mmCIF file of C-alpha atoms in Angstrom:
data_model
loop_
_atom_site.group_PDB
_atom_site.id
_atom_site.type_symbol
_atom_site.label_atom_id
_atom_site.label_comp_id
_atom_site.label_asym_id
_atom_site.label_seq_id
_atom_site.Cartn_x
_atom_site.Cartn_y
_atom_site.Cartn_z
ATOM 1 C CA LEU A 1499 20.603 -30.964 44.615
ATOM 2 C CA PHE A 1500 17.235 -32.646 44.130
ATOM 3 C CA ARG A 1501 14.151 -30.570 43.504
ATOM 4 C CA SER A 1502 11.449 -30.967 46.119
ATOM 5 C CA PRO A 1503 8.068 -32.581 45.261
ATOM 6 C CA THR A 1504 6.416 -29.262 46.037
ATOM 7 C CA LEU A 1505 8.543 -27.499 43.420
ATOM 8 C CA LYS A 1506 7.747 -30.167 40.852
ATOM 9 C CA ILE A 1507 4.023 -29.796 41.544
ATOM 10 C CA MET A 1508 4.264 -26.015 41.183
ATOM 11 C CA GLN A 1509 6.101 -26.370 37.881
ATOM 12 C CA PHE A 1510 3.440 -28.795 36.627
ATOM 13 C CA VAL A 1511 0.652 -26.400 37.629
ATOM 14 C CA LEU A 1512 2.394 -23.513 35.838
ATOM 15 C CA LEU A 1513 2.761 -25.672 32.727
ATOM 16 C CA VAL A 1514 -0.949 -26.532 32.770
ATOM 17 C CA ILE A 1515 -1.839 -22.851 33.159
ATOM 18 C CA ALA A 1516 0.425 -21.919 30.235
ATOM 19 C CA VAL A 1517 -1.185 -24.557 28.006
ATOM 20 C CA CYS A 1518 -4.648 -23.321 28.955
ATOM 21 C CA VAL A 1519 -3.708 -19.718 28.205
ATOM 22 C CA ILE A 1520 -2.425 -20.714 24.760
ATOM 23 C CA ALA A 1521 -5.607 -22.703 24.105
ATOM 24 C CA VAL A 1522 -7.788 -19.759 25.085
ATOM 25 C CA ALA A 1523 -5.688 -17.403 22.941
ATOM 26 C CA ASN A 1524 -6.209 -19.657 19.931
ATOM 27 C CA ALA A 1525 -9.920 -20.229 20.568
ATOM 28 C CA ALA A 1526 -11.045 -17.355 18.348
ATOM 29 C CA GLU A 1527 -12.663 -18.323 15.061
ATOM 30 C CA TRP A 1528 -14.460 -16.749 12.123
ATOM 31 C CA THR A 1529 -18.221 -16.686 12.723
ATOM 32 C CA LEU A 1530 -21.011 -15.169 10.647
ATOM 33 C CA ASP A 1531 -22.882 -12.423 12.485
ATOM 34 C CA THR A 1532 -26.382 -13.015 11.127
ATOM 35 C CA SER A 1533 -27.588 -9.681 12.519
ATOM 36 C CA THR A 1534 -25.680 -8.006 9.667
ATOM 37 C CA THR A 1535 -27.424 -10.000 6.920
ATOM 38 C CA ASP A 1536 -28.566 -7.807 4.040
ATOM 39 C CA GLY A 1537 -29.233 -7.986 0.314
ATOM 40 C CA ILE A 1538 -25.543 -7.688 -0.512
ATOM 41 C CA LEU A 1539 -22.390 -6.934 1.469
ATOM 42 C CA VAL A 1540 -18.995 -6.775 -0.238
ATOM 43 C CA GLY A 1541 -16.986 -4.249 1.814
ATOM 44 C CA VAL A 1542 -15.927 -3.997 5.448
ATOM 45 C CA GLY A 1543 -13.476 -1.909 7.470
ATOM 46 C CA MET A 1544 -12.200 -2.004 11.051
ATOM 47 C CA GLY A 1545 -11.445 1.191 12.979
ATOM 48 C CA ASP A 1546 -10.259 -0.441 16.171
ATOM 49 C CA ALA A 1547 -11.335 -3.305 18.425
ATOM 50 C CA THR A 1548 -14.714 -1.702 19.071
ATOM 51 C CA SER A 1549 -15.535 0.070 15.807
ATOM 52 C CA ALA A 1550 -16.184 -1.085 12.257
ATOM 53 C CA ILE A 1551 -18.252 -0.375 9.156
ATOM 54 C CA ALA A 1552 -19.936 -2.757 6.728
ATOM 55 C CA GLY A 1553 -20.941 -1.610 3.254
ATOM 56 C CA SER A 1554 -24.268 -3.365 2.937
ATOM 57 C CA CYS A 1555 -27.225 -2.755 0.632
ATOM 58 C CA SER A 1556 -30.874 -3.734 0.727
ATOM 59 C CA SER A 1557 -32.723 -5.034 -2.308
ATOM 60 C CA ASN A 1558 -35.569 -2.682 -1.416
ATOM 61 C CA SER A 1559 -34.038 0.528 -0.103
ATOM 62 C CA GLY A 1560 -30.543 0.577 -1.603
ATOM 63 C CA ALA A 1561 -27.384 1.358 0.314
ATOM 64 C CA GLU A 1562 -27.570 1.040 4.085
ATOM 65 C CA PRO A 1563 -24.117 0.891 5.697
ATOM 66 C CA GLN A 1564 -23.798 -0.595 9.164
ATOM 67 C CA TRP A 1565 -21.650 0.527 12.088
ATOM 68 C CA TRP A 1566 -20.316 -1.732 14.845
ATOM 69 C CA ASP A 1567 -19.724 -0.398 18.362
ATOM 70 C CA GLY A 1568 -17.997 -3.461 19.768
ATOM 71 C CA SER A 1569 -21.189 -5.325 20.654
ATOM 72 C CA SER A 1570 -23.875 -4.664 18.020
ATOM 73 C CA TRP A 1571 -24.444 -3.297 14.507
ATOM 74 C CA THR A 1572 -26.634 -0.325 13.536
ATOM 75 C CA LYS A 1573 -27.886 0.372 9.996
ATOM 76 C CA GLN A 1574 -28.337 3.748 8.345
ATOM 77 C CA SER A 1575 -29.991 4.619 5.033
ATOM 78 C CA MET A 1576 -27.826 6.198 2.358
ATOM 79 C CA GLN A 1577 -28.699 7.696 -1.030
ATOM 80 C CA ALA A 1578 -25.811 6.287 -3.007
ATOM 81 C CA GLY A 1579 -26.691 3.044 -4.763
ATOM 82 C CA ILE A 1580 -24.400 0.056 -4.303
ATOM 83 C CA ILE A 1581 -21.514 0.276 -1.814
ATOM 84 C CA LEU A 1582 -18.371 -1.397 -3.139
ATOM 85 C CA ASP A 1583 -16.180 -0.939 -0.030
ATOM 86 C CA ALA A 1584 -16.037 1.003 3.220
ATOM 87 C CA ALA A 1585 -13.528 2.133 5.835
ATOM 88 C CA THR A 1586 -13.701 3.830 9.231
ATOM 89 C CA THR A 1587 -11.317 5.445 11.723
ATOM 90 C CA PRO A 1588 -11.032 4.498 15.420
ATOM 91 C CA GLY A 1589 -14.250 5.098 17.291
ATOM 92 C CA ASN A 1590 -16.095 5.472 13.965
ATOM 93 C CA LYS A 1591 -15.215 9.169 14.073
ATOM 94 C CA ALA A 1592 -15.034 9.359 10.294
ATOM 95 C CA SER A 1593 -16.148 6.791 7.733
ATOM 96 C CA ILE A 1594 -16.142 6.524 3.953
ATOM 97 C CA ALA A 1595 -18.030 4.401 1.454
ATOM 98 C CA THR A 1596 -17.003 3.922 -2.168
ATOM 99 C CA THR A 1597 -20.071 3.681 -4.363
ATOM 100 C CA MET A 1598 -21.090 3.655 -8.006
ATOM 101 C CA GLY A 1599 -21.592 7.396 -7.560
ATOM 102 C CA GLY A 1600 -18.182 8.125 -6.048
ATOM 103 C CA ILE A 1601 -16.845 8.482 -2.489
ATOM 104 C CA GLN A 1602 -19.192 9.400 0.363
ATOM 105 C CA VAL A 1603 -17.962 10.637 3.771
ATOM 106 C CA THR A 1604 -19.715 10.764 7.140
ATOM 107 C CA THR A 1605 -18.537 11.961 10.548
ATOM 108 C CA ASP A 1606 -21.750 11.108 12.382
ATOM 109 C CA LYS A 1607 -22.103 7.373 11.624
ATOM 110 C CA GLY A 1608 -24.445 7.852 8.698
ATOM 111 C CA ALA A 1609 -26.748 10.594 9.974
ATOM 112 C CA SER A 1610 -25.427 12.690 7.076
ATOM 113 C CA PHE A 1611 -23.079 12.165 4.138
ATOM 114 C CA THR A 1612 -20.884 14.409 2.012
ATOM 115 C CA HIS A 1613 -19.871 13.523 -1.534
ATOM 116 C CA VAL A 1614 -16.169 13.959 -2.353
ATOM 117 C CA ALA A 1615 -16.191 16.586 -5.100
ATOM 118 C CA GLY A 1616 -13.887 16.824 -8.080
ATOM 119 C CA VAL A 1617 -13.419 13.119 -8.738
ATOM 120 C CA LEU A 1618 -15.578 10.315 -10.089
ATOM 121 C CA GLY A 1619 -14.934 6.629 -10.588
ATOM 122 C CA LEU A 1620 -15.272 3.141 -9.185
ATOM 123 C CA SER A 1621 -13.241 1.633 -6.373
ATOM 124 C CA GLN A 1622 -13.593 -1.613 -4.463
ATOM 125 C CA SER A 1623 -10.615 -0.754 -2.225
ATOM 126 C CA ALA A 1624 -11.114 1.700 0.644
ATOM 127 C CA LYS A 1625 -8.741 1.492 3.616
ATOM 128 C CA THR A 1626 -7.449 3.486 6.551
ATOM 129 C CA PHE A 1627 -3.779 4.071 7.339
ATOM 130 C CA ASP A 1628 -1.627 6.037 9.753
ATOM 131 C CA THR A 1629 -4.502 5.770 12.281
ATOM 132 C CA ASP A 1630 -6.997 8.248 10.780
ATOM 133 C CA SER A 1631 -6.114 8.670 7.099
ATOM 134 C CA PHE A 1632 -8.020 7.187 4.151
ATOM 135 C CA GLY A 1633 -6.751 5.650 0.929
ATOM 136 C CA VAL A 1634 -8.957 4.738 -2.036
ATOM 137 C CA ALA A 1635 -7.505 2.907 -5.063
ATOM 138 C CA GLY A 1636 -9.111 2.540 -8.484
ATOM 139 C CA GLN A 1637 -9.765 4.087 -11.875
ATOM 140 C CA PHE A 1638 -11.009 7.657 -11.661
ATOM 141 C CA THR A 1639 -11.705 10.860 -13.516
ATOM 142 C CA SER A 1640 -10.677 14.098 -11.822
ATOM 143 C CA PHE A 1641 -11.668 17.646 -12.719
ATOM 144 C CA PRO A 1642 -9.386 18.939 -14.047
ATOM 145 C CA GLY A 1643 -7.008 16.109 -14.905
ATOM 146 C CA GLY A 1644 -9.065 13.562 -16.812
ATOM 147 C CA ALA A 1645 -9.004 9.788 -16.477
ATOM 148 C CA PHE A 1646 -6.295 8.084 -14.446
ATOM 149 C CA GLY A 1647 -5.449 5.017 -12.418
ATOM 150 C CA GLY A 1648 -4.154 5.641 -8.932
ATOM 151 C CA VAL A 1649 -5.150 6.482 -5.381
ATOM 152 C CA ILE A 1650 -7.030 9.277 -3.650
ATOM 153 C CA THR A 1651 -6.028 9.991 -0.061
ATOM 154 C CA SER A 1652 -7.261 12.101 2.831
ATOM 155 C CA THR A 1653 -5.028 12.724 5.853
ATOM 156 C CA ASP A 1654 -7.012 15.298 7.829
ATOM 157 C CA GLY A 1655 -8.799 12.741 10.013
ATOM 158 C CA ALA A 1656 -12.232 13.733 8.754
ATOM 159 C CA GLY A 1657 -12.209 12.915 5.040
ATOM 160 C CA ALA A 1658 -12.698 16.589 4.206
ATOM 161 C CA ASP A 1659 -9.634 17.266 2.033
ATOM 162 C CA TRP A 1660 -8.441 14.808 -0.633
ATOM 163 C CA THR A 1661 -5.270 14.489 -2.692
ATOM 164 C CA VAL A 1662 -5.066 12.739 -6.063
ATOM 165 C CA SER A 1663 -2.068 10.567 -6.982
ATOM 166 C CA HIS A 1664 -1.796 9.396 -10.597
ATOM 167 C CA ILE A 1665 0.111 6.209 -11.410
ATOM 168 C CA GLU A 1666 1.589 6.863 -14.822
ATOM 169 C CA GLY A 1667 0.838 3.934 -17.109
ATOM 170 C CA ALA A 1668 -1.708 2.232 -14.831
ATOM 171 C CA THR A 1669 -4.915 1.426 -16.695
ATOM 172 C CA ALA A 1670 -6.649 -1.114 -14.452
ATOM 173 C CA VAL A 1671 -5.935 -0.304 -10.781
ATOM 174 C CA ARG A 1672 -7.723 -2.715 -8.444
ATOM 175 C CA TYR A 1673 -6.613 -2.560 -4.779
ATOM 176 C CA GLY A 1674 -4.238 -0.630 -2.550
ATOM 177 C CA ASP A 1675 -2.630 -0.861 0.884
ATOM 178 C CA TYR A 1676 -0.808 1.735 2.957
ATOM 179 C CA PRO A 1677 1.608 0.237 5.545
ATOM 180 C CA SER A 1678 2.983 3.677 6.456
ATOM 181 C CA ALA A 1679 2.242 7.319 5.829
ATOM 182 C CA SER A 1680 4.606 7.335 2.841
ATOM 183 C CA THR A 1681 4.934 3.728 1.617
ATOM 184 C CA TRP A 1682 1.953 2.422 -0.369
ATOM 185 C CA TYR A 1683 1.347 -0.541 -2.683
ATOM 186 C CA VAL A 1684 -1.258 -0.930 -5.439
ATOM 187 C CA THR A 1685 -2.317 -3.947 -7.495
ATOM 188 C CA GLU A 1686 -3.408 -3.757 -11.089
ATOM 189 C CA GLY A 1687 -4.758 -6.212 -13.591
ATOM 190 C CA THR A 1688 -7.540 -7.456 -15.768
ATOM 191 C CA TRP A 1689 -8.812 -10.534 -17.523
ATOM 192 C CA ASN A 1690 -9.992 -11.604 -20.950
ATOM 193 C CA ASP A 1691 -13.766 -11.821 -20.677
ATOM 194 C CA ASN A 1692 -13.858 -14.132 -23.655
ATOM 195 C CA SER A 1693 -11.792 -16.742 -21.808
ATOM 196 C CA THR A 1694 -13.280 -20.218 -21.418
ATOM 197 C CA SER A 1695 -12.712 -20.087 -17.652
ATOM 198 C CA VAL A 1696 -14.734 -16.915 -17.089
ATOM 199 C CA ALA A 1697 -18.114 -17.881 -15.704
ATOM 200 C CA SER A 1698 -19.021 -15.082 -13.336
ATOM 201 C CA THR A 1699 -21.396 -15.600 -10.467
ATOM 202 C CA SER A 1700 -23.902 -12.778 -10.311
ATOM 203 C CA ALA A 1701 -24.641 -11.082 -6.998
ATOM 204 C CA TYR A 1702 -27.633 -8.786 -6.601
ATOM 205 C CA PRO A 1703 -28.923 -9.896 -10.057
ATOM 206 C CA ASN A 1704 -31.961 -7.577 -10.015
ATOM 207 C CA LEU A 1705 -29.739 -4.513 -10.188
ATOM 208 C CA SER A 1706 -30.075 -2.794 -13.554
ATOM 209 C CA ALA A 1707 -26.379 -1.854 -13.673
ATOM 210 C CA ASP A 1708 -23.528 -4.310 -14.088
ATOM 211 C CA MET A 1709 -20.274 -4.081 -12.093
ATOM 212 C CA PRO A 1710 -17.649 -6.808 -12.605
ATOM 213 C CA MET A 1711 -15.783 -7.243 -9.308
ATOM 214 C CA SER A 1712 -13.564 -9.953 -10.764
ATOM 215 C CA SER A 1713 -13.559 -12.422 -13.644
ATOM 216 C CA ARG A 1714 -15.686 -14.713 -11.483
ATOM 217 C CA LEU A 1715 -18.083 -12.318 -9.790
ATOM 218 C CA SER A 1716 -20.326 -9.620 -11.184
ATOM 219 C CA ILE A 1717 -22.720 -7.378 -9.274
ATOM 220 C CA GLY A 1718 -25.915 -6.893 -11.211
ATOM 221 C CA LYS A 1719 -27.077 -8.510 -14.429
ATOM 222 C CA GLN A 1720 -25.188 -11.646 -15.364
ATOM 223 C CA GLY A 1721 -24.018 -12.605 -18.814
ATOM 224 C CA LYS A 1722 -23.383 -9.119 -20.160
ATOM 225 C CA ILE A 1723 -20.327 -9.167 -22.449
ATOM 226 C CA HIS A 1724 -17.615 -6.642 -21.620
ATOM 227 C CA ALA A 1725 -14.891 -5.442 -23.919
ATOM 228 C CA ASN A 1726 -11.550 -7.171 -23.617
ATOM 229 C CA LYS A 1727 -9.837 -5.098 -20.949
ATOM 230 C CA GLY A 1728 -6.286 -6.242 -21.709
ATOM 231 C CA SER A 1729 -3.734 -3.535 -22.433
ATOM 232 C CA LEU A 1730 -2.883 -2.713 -26.027
ATOM 233 C CA THR A 1731 0.444 -4.538 -25.655
ATOM 234 C CA ASP A 1732 -1.040 -7.593 -23.956
ATOM 235 C CA VAL A 1733 -2.570 -9.807 -26.610
ATOM 236 C CA SER A 1734 -3.924 -12.373 -24.130
ATOM 237 C CA GLY A 1735 -6.179 -9.882 -22.353
ATOM 238 C CA TRP A 1736 -4.725 -10.944 -18.964
ATOM 239 C CA PHE A 1737 -2.127 -9.100 -16.918
ATOM 240 C CA GLY A 1738 -1.140 -8.392 -13.331
ATOM 241 C CA LYS A 1739 1.080 -5.666 -11.883
ATOM 242 C CA ILE A 1740 2.102 -4.324 -8.494
ATOM 243 C CA TRP A 1741 3.109 -0.697 -7.973
ATOM 244 C CA LYS A 1742 4.873 0.989 -5.055
ATOM 245 C CA THR A 1743 5.474 4.519 -3.822
ATOM 246 C CA SER A 1744 7.850 5.517 -1.024
ATOM 247 C CA ASP A 1745 7.010 9.220 -1.070
ATOM 248 C CA ALA A 1746 3.253 9.249 -0.430
ATOM 249 C CA GLY A 1747 2.267 9.063 -4.067
ATOM 250 C CA SER A 1748 4.564 11.692 -5.566
ATOM 251 C CA THR A 1749 6.290 9.008 -7.654
ATOM 252 C CA TRP A 1750 5.470 5.369 -8.383
ATOM 253 C CA SER A 1751 7.509 2.395 -9.558
ATOM 254 C CA ASN A 1752 6.322 -0.858 -11.081
ATOM 255 C CA VAL A 1753 7.789 -3.537 -8.781
ATOM 256 C CA PHE A 1754 6.171 -6.582 -10.396
ATOM 257 C CA SER A 1755 4.669 -7.464 -13.781
ATOM 258 C CA SER A 1756 3.271 -10.709 -15.137
ATOM 259 C CA THR A 1757 4.711 -12.069 -18.383
ATOM 260 C CA ASP A 1758 3.111 -12.596 -21.785
ATOM 261 C CA SER A 1759 2.655 -16.279 -20.946
ATOM 262 C CA ASP A 1760 0.736 -15.578 -17.700
ATOM 263 C CA TYR A 1761 -3.052 -15.624 -17.452
ATOM 264 C CA TYR A 1762 -3.922 -13.976 -14.135
ATOM 265 C CA TYR A 1763 -4.675 -10.647 -12.493
ATOM 266 C CA PHE A 1764 -4.353 -9.368 -8.921
ATOM 267 C CA ASN A 1765 -7.057 -8.765 -6.369
ATOM 268 C CA ASP A 1766 -6.336 -7.377 -2.891
ATOM 269 C CA ILE A 1767 -2.963 -6.656 -1.320
ATOM 270 C CA SER A 1768 -2.133 -6.343 2.379
ATOM 271 C CA CYS A 1769 1.127 -5.327 4.039
ATOM 272 C CA GLY A 1770 2.146 -6.096 7.613
ATOM 273 C CA SER A 1771 4.976 -3.566 7.360
ATOM 274 C CA PRO A 1772 6.481 -1.290 4.689
ATOM 275 C CA THR A 1773 8.637 -4.228 3.558
ATOM 276 C CA THR A 1774 6.316 -7.239 4.030
ATOM 277 C CA CYS A 1775 3.296 -7.688 1.757
ATOM 278 C CA VAL A 1776 1.026 -10.396 0.361
ATOM 279 C CA ALA A 1777 -1.001 -9.984 -2.834
ATOM 280 C CA VAL A 1778 -3.651 -12.476 -3.970
ATOM 281 C CA ALA A 1779 -4.477 -13.362 -7.554
ATOM 282 C CA GLU A 1780 -6.700 -15.538 -9.665
ATOM 283 C CA GLY A 1781 -6.694 -16.685 -13.250
ATOM 284 C CA GLN A 1782 -5.991 -19.759 -15.297
ATOM 285 C CA THR A 1783 -2.959 -21.879 -16.113
ATOM 286 C CA SER A 1784 -3.117 -21.464 -19.892
ATOM 287 C CA GLU A 1785 -4.951 -19.673 -22.680
ATOM 288 C CA THR A 1786 -7.462 -22.503 -22.950
ATOM 289 C CA GLY A 1787 -8.257 -22.791 -19.242
ATOM 290 C CA GLY A 1788 -7.210 -24.533 -16.046
ATOM 291 C CA ASN A 1789 -8.257 -22.738 -12.871
ATOM 292 C CA GLU A 1790 -5.645 -21.265 -10.506
ATOM 293 C CA VAL A 1791 -5.672 -18.921 -7.513
ATOM 294 C CA PHE A 1792 -2.585 -17.999 -5.511
ATOM 295 C CA ALA A 1793 -0.875 -15.753 -2.977
ATOM 296 C CA MET A 1794 2.363 -13.933 -3.733
ATOM 297 C CA ALA A 1795 4.576 -12.547 -0.953
ATOM 298 C CA SER A 1796 7.434 -10.085 -0.676
ATOM 299 C CA GLN A 1797 9.664 -9.588 2.345
ATOM 300 C CA ASP A 1798 12.084 -7.070 0.871
ATOM 301 C CA GLY A 1799 9.914 -4.070 0.123
ATOM 302 C CA GLY A 1800 8.678 -5.362 -3.215
ATOM 303 C CA SER A 1801 12.041 -6.081 -4.816
ATOM 304 C CA THR A 1802 11.192 -9.774 -5.158
ATOM 305 C CA TRP A 1803 7.844 -11.585 -5.127
ATOM 306 C CA THR A 1804 7.373 -15.322 -4.573
ATOM 307 C CA LYS A 1805 4.285 -17.463 -5.115
ATOM 308 C CA THR A 1806 3.875 -19.060 -1.670
ATOM 309 C CA TRP A 1807 0.422 -20.652 -1.900
ATOM 310 C CA SER A 1808 -1.601 -21.813 -4.883
ATOM 311 C CA SER A 1809 -4.556 -24.030 -5.685
ATOM 312 C CA SER A 1810 -6.168 -25.387 -8.820
ATOM 313 C CA ASN A 1811 -9.236 -26.396 -6.815
ATOM 314 C CA ALA A 1812 -10.145 -23.115 -5.123
ATOM 315 C CA GLN A 1813 -12.632 -21.079 -7.145
ATOM 316 C CA SER A 1814 -11.708 -17.550 -6.138
ATOM 317 C CA LEU A 1815 -9.370 -15.566 -3.878
ATOM 318 C CA MET A 1816 -10.356 -11.963 -3.209
ATOM 319 C CA GLY A 1817 -9.411 -11.433 0.450
ATOM 320 C CA VAL A 1818 -6.059 -11.115 2.243
ATOM 321 C CA GLN A 1819 -5.240 -9.409 5.522
ATOM 322 C CA MET A 1820 -1.841 -9.158 7.190
ATOM 323 C CA ILE A 1821 -2.125 -8.264 10.873
ATOM 324 C CA SER A 1822 1.607 -7.862 11.474
ATOM 325 C CA ALA A 1823 4.865 -8.375 9.605
ATOM 326 C CA THR A 1824 4.580 -12.104 10.336
ATOM 327 C CA GLU A 1825 0.893 -12.990 10.834
ATOM 328 C CA GLY A 1826 -2.018 -12.816 8.443
ATOM 329 C CA TRP A 1827 -4.902 -14.470 6.591
ATOM 330 C CA ILE A 1828 -5.950 -15.404 3.071
ATOM 331 C CA ALA A 1829 -9.496 -16.567 2.340
ATOM 332 C CA PRO A 1830 -9.963 -18.626 -0.856
ATOM 333 C CA LEU A 1831 -13.344 -19.987 -1.879
ATOM 334 C CA SER A 1832 -13.079 -23.763 -1.549
ATOM 335 C CA SER A 1833 -14.212 -26.161 -4.261
ATOM 336 C CA GLY A 1834 -16.715 -29.010 -4.084
ATOM 337 C CA ARG A 1835 -18.221 -28.041 -0.716
ATOM 338 C CA GLY A 1836 -20.864 -25.549 -1.735
ATOM 339 C CA LEU A 1837 -20.227 -21.905 -0.909
ATOM 340 C CA ALA A 1838 -17.479 -22.171 1.701
ATOM 341 C CA THR A 1839 -14.337 -20.173 2.444
ATOM 342 C CA ASP A 1840 -11.116 -21.740 3.715
ATOM 343 C CA PHE A 1841 -9.229 -19.452 6.093
ATOM 344 C CA TYR A 1842 -5.469 -19.975 5.828
ATOM 345 C CA TYR A 1843 -3.067 -18.445 8.370
ATOM 346 C CA THR A 1844 0.590 -17.483 8.179
ATOM 347 C CA THR A 1845 3.089 -16.862 10.973
ATOM 348 C CA ASP A 1846 6.118 -16.164 8.765
ATOM 349 C CA GLY A 1847 5.091 -13.206 6.653
ATOM 350 C CA GLY A 1848 3.225 -15.218 4.053
ATOM 351 C CA GLN A 1849 5.992 -17.700 3.259
ATOM 352 C CA THR A 1850 3.887 -20.666 4.402
ATOM 353 C CA TRP A 1851 0.157 -21.072 5.038
ATOM 354 C CA SER A 1852 -1.908 -23.498 7.147
ATOM 355 C CA LEU A 1853 -5.642 -24.157 6.950
ATOM 356 C CA GLN A 1854 -7.293 -23.008 10.182
ATOM 357 C CA GLN A 1855 -11.012 -23.106 9.474
ATOM 358 C CA THR A 1856 -13.710 -23.505 6.833
ATOM 359 C CA LEU A 1857 -16.752 -21.239 7.011
ATOM 360 C CA GLN A 1858 -19.940 -22.215 5.173
ATOM 361 C CA ASN A 1859 -22.220 -19.825 3.267
ATOM 362 C CA CYS A 1860 -19.409 -17.312 2.813
ATOM 363 C CA LEU A 1861 -17.475 -15.997 -0.165
ATOM 364 C CA VAL A 1862 -15.015 -13.501 1.322
ATOM 365 C CA MET A 1863 -14.888 -10.276 -0.667
ATOM 366 C CA SER A 1864 -12.717 -8.219 1.686
ATOM 367 C CA MET A 1865 -11.110 -8.433 5.126
ATOM 368 C CA ASP A 1866 -9.807 -6.074 7.795
ATOM 369 C CA TYR A 1867 -8.272 -6.454 11.245
ATOM 370 C CA SER A 1868 -7.508 -4.222 14.214
ATOM 371 C CA ASP A 1869 -6.404 -4.768 17.814
ATOM 372 C CA GLY A 1870 -7.087 -8.508 17.838
ATOM 373 C CA VAL A 1871 -10.471 -8.351 16.091
ATOM 374 C CA GLY A 1872 -11.101 -9.282 12.461
ATOM 375 C CA ALA A 1873 -13.987 -8.700 10.069
ATOM 376 C CA ALA A 1874 -14.710 -10.176 6.644
ATOM 377 C CA ALA A 1875 -17.392 -9.245 4.123
ATOM 378 C CA CYS A 1876 -19.139 -12.438 2.998
ATOM 379 C CA LEU A 1877 -21.466 -13.021 0.084
ATOM 380 C CA GLY A 1878 -23.987 -15.763 0.765
ATOM 381 C CA SER A 1879 -25.397 -18.549 -1.360
ATOM 382 C CA GLY A 1880 -27.222 -17.390 -4.465
ATOM 383 C CA GLY A 1881 -25.628 -13.933 -4.406
ATOM 384 C CA ASN A 1882 -28.779 -12.413 -2.899
ATOM 385 C CA SER A 1883 -27.495 -11.890 0.634
ATOM 386 C CA GLY A 1884 -24.369 -10.949 2.531
ATOM 387 C CA ALA A 1885 -23.164 -10.765 6.105
ATOM 388 C CA VAL A 1886 -20.085 -9.934 8.175
ATOM 389 C CA ALA A 1887 -17.921 -12.719 9.591
ATOM 390 C CA MET A 1888 -16.187 -11.667 12.825
ATOM 391 C CA TYR A 1889 -12.964 -13.023 14.317
ATOM 392 C CA GLN A 1890 -12.706 -12.338 18.040
#
């Protein structure tokens, strides 16, 4: 039987419509929202498609986090110094900000804040999980309990009650991710500040304090020499580890460790499922230098990790965000094009990556994604400004 001309025309029309739908679906791109511009902005968190928080600070009035309602951002003043990261639940019902003075919680979008008692420390990794729970990774001191590396979690939906989870043997916890209520991953690592490759950019240079966010970025005064933060058994001063718990922090296992001949540390980690994760790292190729940043992926729950993307040209790689078990982003700072971030995308769980877009005047510090909408915290040129880049 021969198909009629009418049927062929209908099939052609349907094909055109399908192509147009795909084109529209892929039309989203990362764009700086200049309305969020502030003195510095290094943390951002999505609650859902119409709620988010940005941890911004003014050079004049200090911390002033911003809340997004799906169409616009609103700032609030906060007595807490510099915000290092922030997270919020759907509808901005509860939000947290990690600061140099500890964790602050609000349930009224910044009209009032409550300090989390009993624990002090620095964290540049605040995230939500299991819809309305919070996880904060870093190095802390609890009372009682003393100093520890690990995570602090709140599962009551309001950030009122917090539980401490120590990671035995962890001395330099950096970032965490929580793909389920019980399965969590944490990165650890540090660098040798005396290395020839360490030439930190300083953001917010008028700040009297000094907070190293990575080997290549410091908040506050630049050029201050820090002690070698390598472990006592790591003579190079560089190391990177990944930890995992499957019982909500009751016990932890070290699922990856760098070797004595490695010169890198980990930044953020993001998991699209309890078994699929991508961690990003930066460092150098040898003791005497040679820049390298890379992404490392696992698709078997952390049993094996494979370097799936690397560059000797990119200057830094702080941000990664998986949006499912297969799709996700990494955002390295490109080289030779001023301050510009290259957004790479994966559709196979981080096994391969393709360049999708380059965004000028943006060094991505952190990323988050929810219900088809993405947000990235960008530092601007000179380190004296920051803004949110949105993907929608």
